[in-house]
JSON list of N, CA and C in Angstrom, two decimals:
[
{"chain": "A", "resi": 30, "resn": "MET", "atom": "N", "xyz": [-11.10, -5.34, -18.71]},
{"chain": "A", "resi": 30, "resn": "MET", "atom": "CA", "xyz": [-10.61, -4.09, -18.69]},
{"chain": "A", "resi": 30, "resn": "MET", "atom": "C", "xyz": [-10.57, -3.75, -17.14]},
{"chain": "A", "resi": 31, "resn": "TYR", "atom": "N", "xyz": [-9.60, -3.00, -16.49]},
{"chain": "A", "resi": 31, "resn": "TYR", "atom": "CA", "xyz": [-9.51, -2.63, -15.15]},
{"chain": "A", "resi": 31, "resn": "TYR", "atom": "C", "xyz": [-9.45, -1.03, -15.27]},
{"chain": "A", "resi": 32, "resn": "LEU", "atom": "N", "xyz": [-9.89, -0.31, -14.24]},
{"chain": "A", "resi": 32, "resn": "LEU", "atom": "CA", "xyz": [-9.74, 1.12, -14.19]},
{"chain": "A", "resi": 32, "resn": "LEU", "atom": "C", "xyz": [-9.42, 1.59, -12.81]},
{"chain": "A", "resi": 33, "resn": "PHE", "atom": "N", "xyz": [-8.45, 2.36, -13.00]},
{"chain": "A", "resi": 33, "resn": "PHE", "atom": "CA", "xyz": [-8.16, 3.14, -11.64]},
{"chain": "A", "resi": 33, "resn": "PHE", "atom": "C", "xyz": [-9.00, 4.51, -11.61]},
{"chain": "A", "resi": 34, "resn": "ALA", "atom": "N", "xyz": [-9.60, 4.51, -10.50]},
{"chain": "A", "resi": 34, "resn": "ALA", "atom": "CA", "xyz": [-10.57, 5.84, -10.26]},
{"chain": "A", "resi": 34, "resn": "ALA", "atom": "C", "xyz": [-9.85, 6.71, -9.24]},
{"chain": "A", "resi": 35, "resn": "PHE", "atom": "N", "xyz": [-9.85, 8.08, -9.36]},
{"chain": "A", "resi": 35, "resn": "PHE", "atom": "CA", "xyz": [-9.36, 9.07, -8.55]},
{"chain": "A", "resi": 35, "resn": "PHE", "atom": "C", "xyz": [-10.16, 10.09, -8.10]},
{"chain": "A", "resi": 36, "resn": "ARG", "atom": "N", "xyz": [-9.89, 10.83, -7.29]},
{"chain": "A", "resi": 36, "resn": "ARG", "atom": "CA", "xyz": [-10.60, 12.06, -6.77]},
{"chain": "A", "resi": 36, "resn": "ARG", "atom": "C", "xyz": [-10.05, 13.25, -7.35]},
{"chain": "A", "resi": 37, "resn": "SER", "atom": "N", "xyz": [-9.00, 13.20, -8.07]},
{"chain": "A", "resi": 37, "resn": "SER", "atom": "CA", "xyz": [-8.32, 14.25, -8.70]},
{"chain": "A", "resi": 37, "resn": "SER", "atom": "C", "xyz": [-8.19, 14.17, -10.11]},
{"chain": "A", "resi": 38, "resn": "ARG", "atom": "N", "xyz": [-8.46, 15.07, -10.99]},
{"chain": "A", "resi": 38, "resn": "ARG", "atom": "CA", "xyz": [-8.15, 14.91, -12.50]},
{"chain": "A", "resi": 38, "resn": "ARG", "atom": "C", "xyz": [-6.72, 14.94, -12.58]},
{"chain": "A", "resi": 39, "resn": "THR", "atom": "N", "xyz": [-5.85, 15.65, -11.87]},
{"chain": "A", "resi": 39, "resn": "THR", "atom": "CA", "xyz": [-4.54, 15.76, -11.92]},
{"chain": "A", "resi": 39, "resn": "THR", "atom": "C", "xyz": [-3.76, 14.32, -11.66]},
{"chain": "A", "resi": 40, "resn": "GLN", "atom": "N", "xyz": [-4.44, 13.76, -10.60]},
{"chain": "A", "resi": 40, "resn": "GLN", "atom": "CA", "xyz": [-3.63, 12.32, -10.38]},
{"chain": "A", "resi": 40, "resn": "GLN", "atom": "C", "xyz": [-4.19, 11.42, -11.34]},
{"chain": "A", "resi": 41, "resn": "SER", "atom": "N", "xyz": [-5.13, 11.54, -12.12]},
{"chain": "A", "resi": 41, "resn": "SER", "atom": "CA", "xyz": [-5.44, 10.56, -13.21]},
{"chain": "A", "resi": 41, "resn": "SER", "atom": "C", "xyz": [-4.49, 10.71, -14.17]},
{"chain": "A", "resi": 42, "resn": "MET", "atom": "N", "xyz": [-4.29, 11.99, -14.56]},
{"chain": "A", "resi": 42, "resn": "MET", "atom": "CA", "xyz": [-3.30, 12.37, -15.70]},
{"chain": "A", "resi": 42, "resn": "MET", "atom": "C", "xyz": [-1.76, 11.68, -15.36]},
{"chain": "A", "resi": 43, "resn": "LYS", "atom": "N", "xyz": [-1.45, 11.99, -13.94]},
{"chain": "A", "resi": 43, "resn": "LYS", "atom": "CA", "xyz": [-0.26, 11.41, -13.47]},
{"chain": "A", "resi": 43, "resn": "LYS", "atom": "C", "xyz": [0.06, 10.14, -13.64]},
{"chain": "A", "resi": 44, "resn": "LEU", "atom": "N", "xyz": [-1.05, 9.17, -13.17]},
{"chain": "A", "resi": 44, "resn": "LEU", "atom": "CA", "xyz": [-0.77, 7.91, -13.39]},
{"chain": "A", "resi": 44, "resn": "LEU", "atom": "C", "xyz": [-0.97, 7.50, -14.89]},
{"chain": "A", "resi": 45, "resn": "TYR", "atom": "N", "xyz": [-1.70, 8.23, -15.77]},
{"chain": "A", "resi": 45, "resn": "TYR", "atom": "CA", "xyz": [-1.60, 7.70, -17.25]},
{"chain": "A", "resi": 45, "resn": "TYR", "atom": "C", "xyz": [-0.24, 8.17, -17.89]},
{"chain": "A", "resi": 46, "resn": "ASP", "atom": "N", "xyz": [0.27, 9.14, -17.31]},
{"chain": "A", "resi": 46, "resn": "ASP", "atom": "CA", "xyz": [1.69, 9.41, -17.95]},
{"chain": "A", "resi": 46, "resn": "ASP", "atom": "C", "xyz": [2.75, 8.35, -17.40]},
{"chain": "A", "resi": 47, "resn": "LEU", "atom": "N", "xyz": [2.45, 8.04, -16.12]},
{"chain": "A", "resi": 47, "resn": "LEU", "atom": "CA", "xyz": [3.55, 7.05, -15.55]},
{"chain": "A", "resi": 47, "resn": "LEU", "atom": "C", "xyz": [3.56, 5.70, -16.32]},
{"chain": "A", "resi": 48, "resn": "LEU", "atom": "N", "xyz": [2.17, 5.30, -16.53]},
{"chain": "A", "resi": 48, "resn": "LEU", "atom": "CA", "xyz": [1.98, 3.99, -17.35]},
{"chain": "A", "resi": 48, "resn": "LEU", "atom": "C", "xyz": [2.40, 4.12, -18.69]},
{"chain": "A", "resi": 49, "resn": "ARG", "atom": "N", "xyz": [2.22, 5.27, -19.41]},
{"chain": "A", "resi": 49, "resn": "ARG", "atom": "CA", "xyz": [2.57, 5.22, -20.84]},
{"chain": "A", "resi": 49, "resn": "ARG", "atom": "C", "xyz": [4.15, 5.27, -20.95]},
{"chain": "A", "resi": 50, "resn": "SER", "atom": "N", "xyz": [4.89, 5.94, -19.81]},
{"chain": "A", "resi": 50, "resn": "SER", "atom": "CA", "xyz": [6.26, 5.99, -19.77]},
{"chain": "A", "resi": 50, "resn": "SER", "atom": "C", "xyz": [7.05, 4.70, -19.66]},
{"chain": "A", "resi": 51, "resn": "ASN", "atom": "N", "xyz": [6.24, 3.86, -18.99]},
{"chain": "A", "resi": 51, "resn": "ASN", "atom": "CA", "xyz": [6.49, 2.38, -18.68]},
{"chain": "A", "resi": 51, "resn": "ASN", "atom": "C", "xyz": [6.02, 1.33, -19.83]},
{"chain": "A", "resi": 52, "resn": "ASP", "atom": "N", "xyz": [5.61, 1.92, -21.03]},
{"chain": "A", "resi": 52, "resn": "ASP", "atom": "CA", "xyz": [4.99, 1.16, -22.19]},
{"chain": "A", "resi": 52, "resn": "ASP", "atom": "C", "xyz": [3.90, 0.33, -21.80]},
{"chain": "A", "resi": 53, "resn": "ILE", "atom": "N", "xyz": [3.13, 0.78, -20.84]},
{"chain": "A", "resi": 53, "resn": "ILE", "atom": "CA", "xyz": [1.79, 0.10, -20.65]},
{"chain": "A", "resi": 53, "resn": "ILE", "atom": "C", "xyz": [0.67, 0.80, -21.38]},
{"chain": "A", "resi": 54, "resn": "ALA", "atom": "N", "xyz": [-0.05, -0.07, -22.15]},
{"chain": "A", "resi": 54, "resn": "ALA", "atom": "CA", "xyz": [-1.30, 0.56, -22.72]},
{"chain": "A", "resi": 54, "resn": "ALA", "atom": "C", "xyz": [-2.28, 1.06, -21.90]},
{"chain": "A", "resi": 55, "resn": "CYS", "atom": "N", "xyz": [-2.86, 2.29, -21.93]},
{"chain": "A", "resi": 55, "resn": "CYS", "atom": "CA", "xyz": [-4.01, 2.60, -21.17]},
{"chain": "A", "resi": 55, "resn": "CYS", "atom": "C", "xyz": [-4.58, 3.82, -21.64]},
{"chain": "A", "resi": 56, "resn": "GLU", "atom": "N", "xyz": [-5.62, 4.21, -21.18]},
{"chain": "A", "resi": 56, "resn": "GLU", "atom": "CA", "xyz": [-6.56, 5.26, -21.72]},
{"chain": "A", "resi": 56, "resn": "GLU", "atom": "C", "xyz": [-7.28, 5.95, -20.67]},
{"chain": "A", "resi": 57, "resn": "ILE", "atom": "N", "xyz": [-7.45, 7.32, -20.85]},
{"chain": "A", "resi": 57, "resn": "ILE", "atom": "CA", "xyz": [-8.08, 8.19, -19.94]},
{"chain": "A", "resi": 57, "resn": "ILE", "atom": "C", "xyz": [-9.69, 8.14, -20.26]},
{"chain": "A", "resi": 58, "resn": "ILE", "atom": "N", "xyz": [-10.51, 7.60, -19.61]},
{"chain": "A", "resi": 58, "resn": "ILE", "atom": "CA", "xyz": [-11.95, 7.39, -19.67]},
{"chain": "A", "resi": 58, "resn": "ILE", "atom": "C", "xyz": [-13.06, 8.28, -18.79]},
{"chain": "A", "resi": 59, "resn": "ASN", "atom": "N", "xyz": [-14.10, 8.48, -19.03]},
{"chain": "A", "resi": 59, "resn": "ASN", "atom": "CA", "xyz": [-15.06, 9.00, -17.89]},
{"chain": "A", "resi": 59, "resn": "ASN", "atom": "C", "xyz": [-15.32, 8.07, -16.88]},
{"chain": "A", "resi": 60, "resn": "THR", "atom": "N", "xyz": [-15.32, 8.24, -15.59]},
{"chain": "A", "resi": 60, "resn": "THR", "atom": "CA", "xyz": [-15.47, 7.34, -14.52]},
{"chain": "A", "resi": 60, "resn": "THR", "atom": "C", "xyz": [-16.83, 6.87, -14.54]},
{"chain": "A", "resi": 61, "resn": "PRO", "atom": "N", "xyz": [-17.18, 5.58, -14.75]},
{"chain": "A", "resi": 61, "resn": "PRO", "atom": "CA", "xyz": [-18.78, 5.36, -14.67]},
{"chain": "A", "resi": 61, "resn": "PRO", "atom": "C", "xyz": [-19.22, 5.71, -13.41]},
{"chain": "A", "resi": 62, "resn": "ARG", "atom": "N", "xyz": [-20.49, 5.95, -13.22]},
{"chain": "A", "resi": 62, "resn": "ARG", "atom": "CA", "xyz": [-21.12, 6.40, -12.07]},
{"chain": "A", "resi": 62, "resn": "ARG", "atom": "C", "xyz": [-21.30, 5.22, -11.07]},
{"chain": "A", "resi": 63, "resn": "GLU", "atom": "N", "xyz": [-21.28, 4.03, -11.56]},
{"chain": "A", "resi": 63, "resn": "GLU", "atom": "CA", "xyz": [-21.24, 2.96, -10.64]},
{"chain": "A", "resi": 63, "resn": "GLU", "atom": "C", "xyz": [-20.11, 2.89, -9.67]},
{"chain": "A", "resi": 64, "resn": "VAL", "atom": "N", "xyz": [-19.10, 3.47, -10.11]},
{"chain": "A", "resi": 64, "resn": "VAL", "atom": "CA", "xyz": [-17.79, 3.57, -9.51]},
{"chain": "A", "resi": 64, "resn": "VAL", "atom": "C", "xyz": [-17.85, 4.67, -8.49]},
{"chain": "A", "resi": 65, "resn": "SER", "atom": "N", "xyz": [-18.05, 5.69, -8.88]},
{"chain": "A", "resi": 65, "resn": "SER", "atom": "CA", "xyz": [-17.89, 6.88, -8.07]},
{"chain": "A", "resi": 65, "resn": "SER", "atom": "C", "xyz": [-18.49, 8.11, -8.56]},
{"chain": "A", "resi": 66, "resn": "ALA", "atom": "N", "xyz": [-18.50, 9.17, -7.70]},
{"chain": "A", "resi": 66, "resn": "ALA", "atom": "CA", "xyz": [-19.06, 10.43, -8.31]},
{"chain": "A", "resi": 66, "resn": "ALA", "atom": "C", "xyz": [-17.86, 11.27, -8.18]},
{"chain": "A", "resi": 67, "resn": "SER", "atom": "N", "xyz": [-16.66, 10.99, -8.71]},
{"chain": "A", "resi": 67, "resn": "SER", "atom": "CA", "xyz": [-15.26, 11.57, -8.44]},
{"chain": "A", "resi": 67, "resn": "SER", "atom": "C", "xyz": [-15.03, 12.46, -9.27]},
{"chain": "A", "resi": 68, "resn": "CYS", "atom": "N", "xyz": [-13.88, 12.78, -9.66]},
{"chain": "A", "resi": 68, "resn": "CYS", "atom": "CA", "xyz": [-13.41, 13.83, -10.67]},
{"chain": "A", "resi": 68, "resn": "CYS", "atom": "C", "xyz": [-13.90, 13.51, -11.91]},
{"chain": "A", "resi": 69, "resn": "GLY", "atom": "N", "xyz": [-14.38, 12.44, -12.40]},
{"chain": "A", "resi": 69, "resn": "GLY", "atom": "CA", "xyz": [-14.81, 12.09, -13.61]},
{"chain": "A", "resi": 69, "resn": "GLY", "atom": "C", "xyz": [-13.90, 11.57, -14.61]},
{"chain": "A", "resi": 70, "resn": "LEU", "atom": "N", "xyz": [-12.57, 11.39, -14.32]},
{"chain": "A", "resi": 70, "resn": "LEU", "atom": "CA", "xyz": [-11.82, 10.78, -15.17]},
{"chain": "A", "resi": 70, "resn": "LEU", "atom": "C", "xyz": [-11.22, 9.39, -14.24]},
{"chain": "A", "resi": 71, "resn": "SER", "atom": "N", "xyz": [-10.94, 8.46, -15.18]},
{"chain": "A", "resi": 71, "resn": "SER", "atom": "CA", "xyz": [-10.21, 7.33, -14.50]},
{"chain": "A", "resi": 71, "resn": "SER", "atom": "C", "xyz": [-9.27, 6.91, -15.66]},
{"chain": "A", "resi": 72, "resn": "VAL", "atom": "N", "xyz": [-8.32, 6.05, -15.41]},
{"chain": "A", "resi": 72, "resn": "VAL", "atom": "CA", "xyz": [-7.30, 5.31, -16.22]},
{"chain": "A", "resi": 72, "resn": "VAL", "atom": "C", "xyz": [-7.67, 3.95, -16.35]},
{"chain": "A", "resi": 73, "resn": "SER", "atom": "N", "xyz": [-7.91, 3.43, -17.67]},
{"chain": "A", "resi": 73, "resn": "SER", "atom": "CA", "xyz": [-8.15, 2.01, -17.87]},
{"chain": "A", "resi": 73, "resn": "SER", "atom": "C", "xyz": [-7.01, 1.45, -18.63]},
{"chain": "A", "resi": 74, "resn": "VAL", "atom": "N", "xyz": [-6.98, 0.04, -18.06]},
{"chain": "A", "resi": 74, "resn": "VAL", "atom": "CA", "xyz": [-5.77, -0.82, -18.61]},
{"chain": "A", "resi": 74, "resn": "VAL", "atom": "C", "xyz": [-6.29, -2.14, -18.96]},
{"chain": "A", "resi": 75, "resn": "PRO", "atom": "N", "xyz": [-5.76, -2.68, -19.99]},
{"chain": "A", "resi": 75, "resn": "PRO", "atom": "CA", "xyz": [-6.09, -4.01, -20.66]},
{"chain": "A", "resi": 75, "resn": "PRO", "atom": "C", "xyz": [-5.83, -5.01, -19.36]},
{"chain": "A", "resi": 76, "resn": "ASP", "atom": "N", "xyz": [-6.60, -6.18, -19.27]},
{"chain": "A", "resi": 76, "resn": "ASP", "atom": "CA", "xyz": [-6.41, -7.31, -18.33]},
{"chain": "A", "resi": 76, "resn": "ASP", "atom": "C", "xyz": [-5.07, -7.76, -18.23]},
{"chain": "A", "resi": 77, "resn": "ASP", "atom": "N", "xyz": [-4.30, -7.79, -19.39]},
{"chain": "A", "resi": 77, "resn": "ASP", "atom": "CA", "xyz": [-2.86, -8.40, -19.17]},
{"chain": "A", "resi": 77, "resn": "ASP", "atom": "C", "xyz": [-1.80, -7.37, -18.90]},
{"chain": "A", "resi": 78, "resn": "ALA", "atom": "N", "xyz": [-2.30, -6.12, -18.36]},
{"chain": "A", "resi": 78, "resn": "ALA", "atom": "CA", "xyz": [-1.31, -5.36, -17.88]},
{"chain": "A", "resi": 78, "resn": "ALA", "atom": "C", "xyz": [-1.60, -4.82, -16.37]},
{"chain": "A", "resi": 79, "resn": "ILE", "atom": "N", "xyz": [-2.69, -5.41, -15.90]},
{"chain": "A", "resi": 79, "resn": "ILE", "atom": "CA", "xyz": [-3.03, -4.97, -14.68]},
{"chain": "A", "resi": 79, "resn": "ILE", "atom": "C", "xyz": [-1.95, -5.20, -13.50]},
{"chain": "A", "resi": 80, "resn": "GLU", "atom": "N", "xyz": [-1.20, -6.24, -13.37]},
{"chain": "A", "resi": 80, "resn": "GLU", "atom": "CA", "xyz": [-0.35, -6.45, -12.27]},
{"chain": "A", "resi": 80, "resn": "GLU", "atom": "C", "xyz": [0.79, -5.36, -12.51]},
{"chain": "A", "resi": 81, "resn": "ARG", "atom": "N", "xyz": [1.23, -5.10, -13.75]},
{"chain": "A", "resi": 81, "resn": "ARG", "atom": "CA", "xyz": [2.34, -4.06, -13.79]},
{"chain": "A", "resi": 81, "resn": "ARG", "atom": "C", "xyz": [1.79, -2.73, -13.47]},
{"chain": "A", "resi": 82, "resn": "ALA", "atom": "N", "xyz": [0.46, -2.41, -13.87]},
{"chain": "A", "resi": 82, "resn": "ALA", "atom": "CA", "xyz": [-0.11, -1.16, -13.54]},
{"chain": "A", "resi": 82, "resn": "ALA", "atom": "C", "xyz": [-0.28, -0.98, -12.06]},
{"chain": "A", "resi": 83, "resn": "VAL", "atom": "N", "xyz": [-0.69, -1.91, -11.24]},
{"chain": "A", "resi": 83, "resn": "VAL", "atom": "CA", "xyz": [-0.86, -1.84, -9.88]},
{"chain": "A", "resi": 83, "resn": "VAL", "atom": "C", "xyz": [0.61, -1.60, -9.40]},
{"chain": "A", "resi": 84, "resn": "GLY", "atom": "N", "xyz": [1.51, -2.20, -9.83]},
{"chain": "A", "resi": 84, "resn": "GLY", "atom": "CA", "xyz": [2.88, -2.28, -9.32]},
{"chain": "A", "resi": 84, "resn": "GLY", "atom": "C", "xyz": [3.43, -0.79, -9.24]},
{"chain": "A", "resi": 85, "resn": "ILE", "atom": "N", "xyz": [3.17, -0.11, -10.54]},
{"chain": "A", "resi": 85, "resn": "ILE", "atom": "CA", "xyz": [3.58, 1.30, -10.79]},
{"chain": "A", "resi": 85, "resn": "ILE", "atom": "C", "xyz": [2.71, 2.16, -9.90]},
{"chain": "A", "resi": 86, "resn": "GLN", "atom": "N", "xyz": [1.45, 2.13, -9.66]},
{"chain": "A", "resi": 86, "resn": "GLN", "atom": "CA", "xyz": [0.61, 2.75, -8.77]},
{"chain": "A", "resi": 86, "resn": "GLN", "atom": "C", "xyz": [1.08, 2.61, -7.32]},
{"chain": "A", "resi": 87, "resn": "ASN", "atom": "N", "xyz": [1.51, 1.40, -6.95]},
{"chain": "A", "resi": 87, "resn": "ASN", "atom": "CA", "xyz": [2.06, 1.29, -5.54]},
{"chain": "A", "resi": 87, "resn": "ASN", "atom": "C", "xyz": [3.33, 1.89, -5.35]},
{"chain": "A", "resi": 88, "resn": "TYR", "atom": "N", "xyz": [4.20, 1.86, -6.30]},
{"chain": "A", "resi": 88, "resn": "TYR", "atom": "CA", "xyz": [5.60, 2.45, -6.24]},
{"chain": "A", "resi": 88, "resn": "TYR", "atom": "C", "xyz": [5.33, 4.01, -6.17]},
{"chain": "A", "resi": 89, "resn": "TYR", "atom": "N", "xyz": [4.55, 4.65, -7.00]},
{"chain": "A", "resi": 89, "resn": "TYR", "atom": "CA", "xyz": [4.59, 6.16, -7.00]},
{"chain": "A", "resi": 89, "resn": "TYR", "atom": "C", "xyz": [3.58, 6.68, -6.09]},
{"chain": "A", "resi": 90, "resn": "ARG", "atom": "N", "xyz": [2.57, 5.81, -5.71]},
{"chain": "A", "resi": 90, "resn": "ARG", "atom": "CA", "xyz": [1.57, 6.26, -4.49]},
{"chain": "A", "resi": 90, "resn": "ARG", "atom": "C", "xyz": [0.80, 7.57, -4.80]},
{"chain": "A", "resi": 91, "resn": "THR", "atom": "N", "xyz": [0.17, 7.52, -6.15]},
{"chain": "A", "resi": 91, "resn": "THR", "atom": "CA", "xyz": [-0.69, 8.76, -6.28]},
{"chain": "A", "resi": 91, "resn": "THR", "atom": "C", "xyz": [-1.89, 8.71, -5.15]},
{"chain": "A", "resi": 92, "resn": "GLU", "atom": "N", "xyz": [-1.91, 9.88, -4.60]},
{"chain": "A", "resi": 92, "resn": "GLU", "atom": "CA", "xyz": [-2.55, 10.30, -3.26]},
{"chain": "A", "resi": 92, "resn": "GLU", "atom": "C", "xyz": [-3.99, 10.07, -3.42]},
{"chain": "A", "resi": 93, "resn": "THR", "atom": "N", "xyz": [-4.71, 10.24, -4.45]},
{"chain": "A", "resi": 93, "resn": "THR", "atom": "CA", "xyz": [-6.26, 10.42, -4.43]},
{"chain": "A", "resi": 93, "resn": "THR", "atom": "C", "xyz": [-6.77, 9.32, -5.08]},
{"chain": "A", "resi": 94, "resn": "LEU", "atom": "N", "xyz": [-6.23, 8.21, -5.12]},
{"chain": "A", "resi": 94, "resn": "LEU", "atom": "CA", "xyz": [-6.73, 7.01, -5.73]},
{"chain": "A", "resi": 94, "resn": "LEU", "atom": "C", "xyz": [-8.04, 6.65, -4.91]},
{"chain": "A", "resi": 95, "resn": "ILE", "atom": "N", "xyz": [-9.15, 6.28, -5.59]},
{"chain": "A", "resi": 95, "resn": "ILE", "atom": "CA", "xyz": [-10.43, 5.80, -4.88]},
{"chain": "A", "resi": 95, "resn": "ILE", "atom": "C", "xyz": [-10.25, 4.31, -4.81]},
{"chain": "A", "resi": 96, "resn": "GLY", "atom": "N", "xyz": [-9.77, 3.86, -5.94]},
{"chain": "A", "resi": 96, "resn": "GLY", "atom": "CA", "xyz": [-9.59, 2.09, -6.00]},
{"chain": "A", "resi": 96, "resn": "GLY", "atom": "C", "xyz": [-9.49, 1.83, -7.33]},
{"chain": "A", "resi": 97, "resn": "VAL", "atom": "N", "xyz": [-9.20, 0.43, -7.40]},
{"chain": "A", "resi": 97, "resn": "VAL", "atom": "CA", "xyz": [-9.07, -0.29, -8.82]},
{"chain": "A", "resi": 97, "resn": "VAL", "atom": "C", "xyz": [-10.10, -1.17, -8.87]},
{"chain": "A", "resi": 98, "resn": "PHE", "atom": "N", "xyz": [-10.77, -1.12, -9.94]},
{"chain": "A", "resi": 98, "resn": "PHE", "atom": "CA", "xyz": [-12.01, -1.90, -10.20]},
{"chain": "A", "resi": 98, "resn": "PHE", "atom": "C", "xyz": [-12.09, -2.62, -11.54]},
{"chain": "A", "resi": 99, "resn": "TYR", "atom": "N", "xyz": [-12.69, -3.58, -11.76]},
{"chain": "A", "resi": 99, "resn": "TYR", "atom": "CA", "xyz": [-12.82, -4.47, -12.97]},
{"chain": "A", "resi": 99, "resn": "TYR", "atom": "C", "xyz": [-14.48, -4.55, -13.27]},
{"chain": "A", "resi": 100, "resn": "HIS", "atom": "N", "xyz": [-14.84, -4.87, -14.35]},
{"chain": "A", "resi": 100, "resn": "HIS", "atom": "CA", "xyz": [-16.08, -5.21, -14.74]},
{"chain": "A", "resi": 100, "resn": "HIS", "atom": "C", "xyz": [-16.45, -6.35, -15.05]},
{"chain": "A", "resi": 101, "resn": "ASP", "atom": "N", "xyz": [-17.46, -7.05, -14.29]},
{"chain": "A", "resi": 101, "resn": "ASP", "atom": "CA", "xyz": [-18.00, -8.26, -14.75]},
{"chain": "A", "resi": 101, "resn": "ASP", "atom": "C", "xyz": [-19.43, -8.37, -14.97]},
{"chain": "A", "resi": 102, "resn": "ASP", "atom": "N", "xyz": [-20.14, -9.42, -14.95]},
{"chain": "A", "resi": 102, "resn": "ASP", "atom": "CA", "xyz": [-21.58, -9.53, -15.25]},
{"chain": "A", "resi": 102, "resn": "ASP", "atom": "C", "xyz": [-22.48, -8.90, -14.19]},
{"chain": "A", "resi": 103, "resn": "ARG", "atom": "N", "xyz": [-21.93, -8.57, -13.10]},
{"chain": "A", "resi": 103, "resn": "ARG", "atom": "CA", "xyz": [-22.74, -8.04, -12.03]},
{"chain": "A", "resi": 103, "resn": "ARG", "atom": "C", "xyz": [-22.30, -6.34, -11.87]},
{"chain": "A", "resi": 104, "resn": "GLY", "atom": "N", "xyz": [-21.59, -5.95, -12.79]},
{"chain": "A", "resi": 104, "resn": "GLY", "atom": "CA", "xyz": [-21.17, -4.52, -12.84]},
{"chain": "A", "resi": 104, "resn": "GLY", "atom": "C", "xyz": [-19.80, -4.35, -12.34]},
{"chain": "A", "resi": 105, "resn": "TYR", "atom": "N", "xyz": [-19.43, -3.11, -11.86]},
{"chain": "A", "resi": 105, "resn": "TYR", "atom": "CA", "xyz": [-18.06, -3.00, -11.45]},
{"chain": "A", "resi": 105, "resn": "TYR", "atom": "C", "xyz": [-17.85, -3.37, -9.98]},
{"chain": "A", "resi": 106, "resn": "ARG", "atom": "N", "xyz": [-16.67, -4.07, -9.82]},
{"chain": "A", "resi": 106, "resn": "ARG", "atom": "CA", "xyz": [-16.36, -4.66, -8.59]},
{"chain": "A", "resi": 106, "resn": "ARG", "atom": "C", "xyz": [-14.93, -4.20, -8.14]},
{"chain": "A", "resi": 107, "resn": "ARG", "atom": "N", "xyz": [-14.51, -3.92, -6.98]},
{"chain": "A", "resi": 107, "resn": "ARG", "atom": "CA", "xyz": [-13.12, -3.67, -6.48]},
{"chain": "A", "resi": 107, "resn": "ARG", "atom": "C", "xyz": [-12.19, -4.71, -6.64]},
{"chain": "A", "resi": 108, "resn": "TYR", "atom": "N", "xyz": [-11.16, -4.47, -7.09]},
{"chain": "A", "resi": 108, "resn": "TYR", "atom": "CA", "xyz": [-9.99, -5.27, -7.52]},
{"chain": "A", "resi": 108, "resn": "TYR", "atom": "C", "xyz": [-9.13, -5.29, -6.26]},
{"chain": "A", "resi": 109, "resn": "SER", "atom": "N", "xyz": [-8.79, -6.50, -5.75]},
{"chain": "A", "resi": 109, "resn": "SER", "atom": "CA", "xyz": [-8.06, -6.46, -4.49]},
{"chain": "A", "resi": 109, "resn": "SER", "atom": "C", "xyz": [-6.46, -6.59, -4.91]}
]
């Protein structure tokens, strides 16, 4: 699972809507504290959809993106 963390709840919802309208499975989740003390909402996408999701994020440029993260055995790490 990958997650997109934002400073704005509105921007989290905007990306969620964009991904859903492009047939990408995603969910709104509470942002883990290890990632940020941001707005509290992130958008999660499955591993097999990350490239498409990043492409949509880059195209629409939601303004308050903190970063894209993935979880491994050492916790949450920034996805490049």
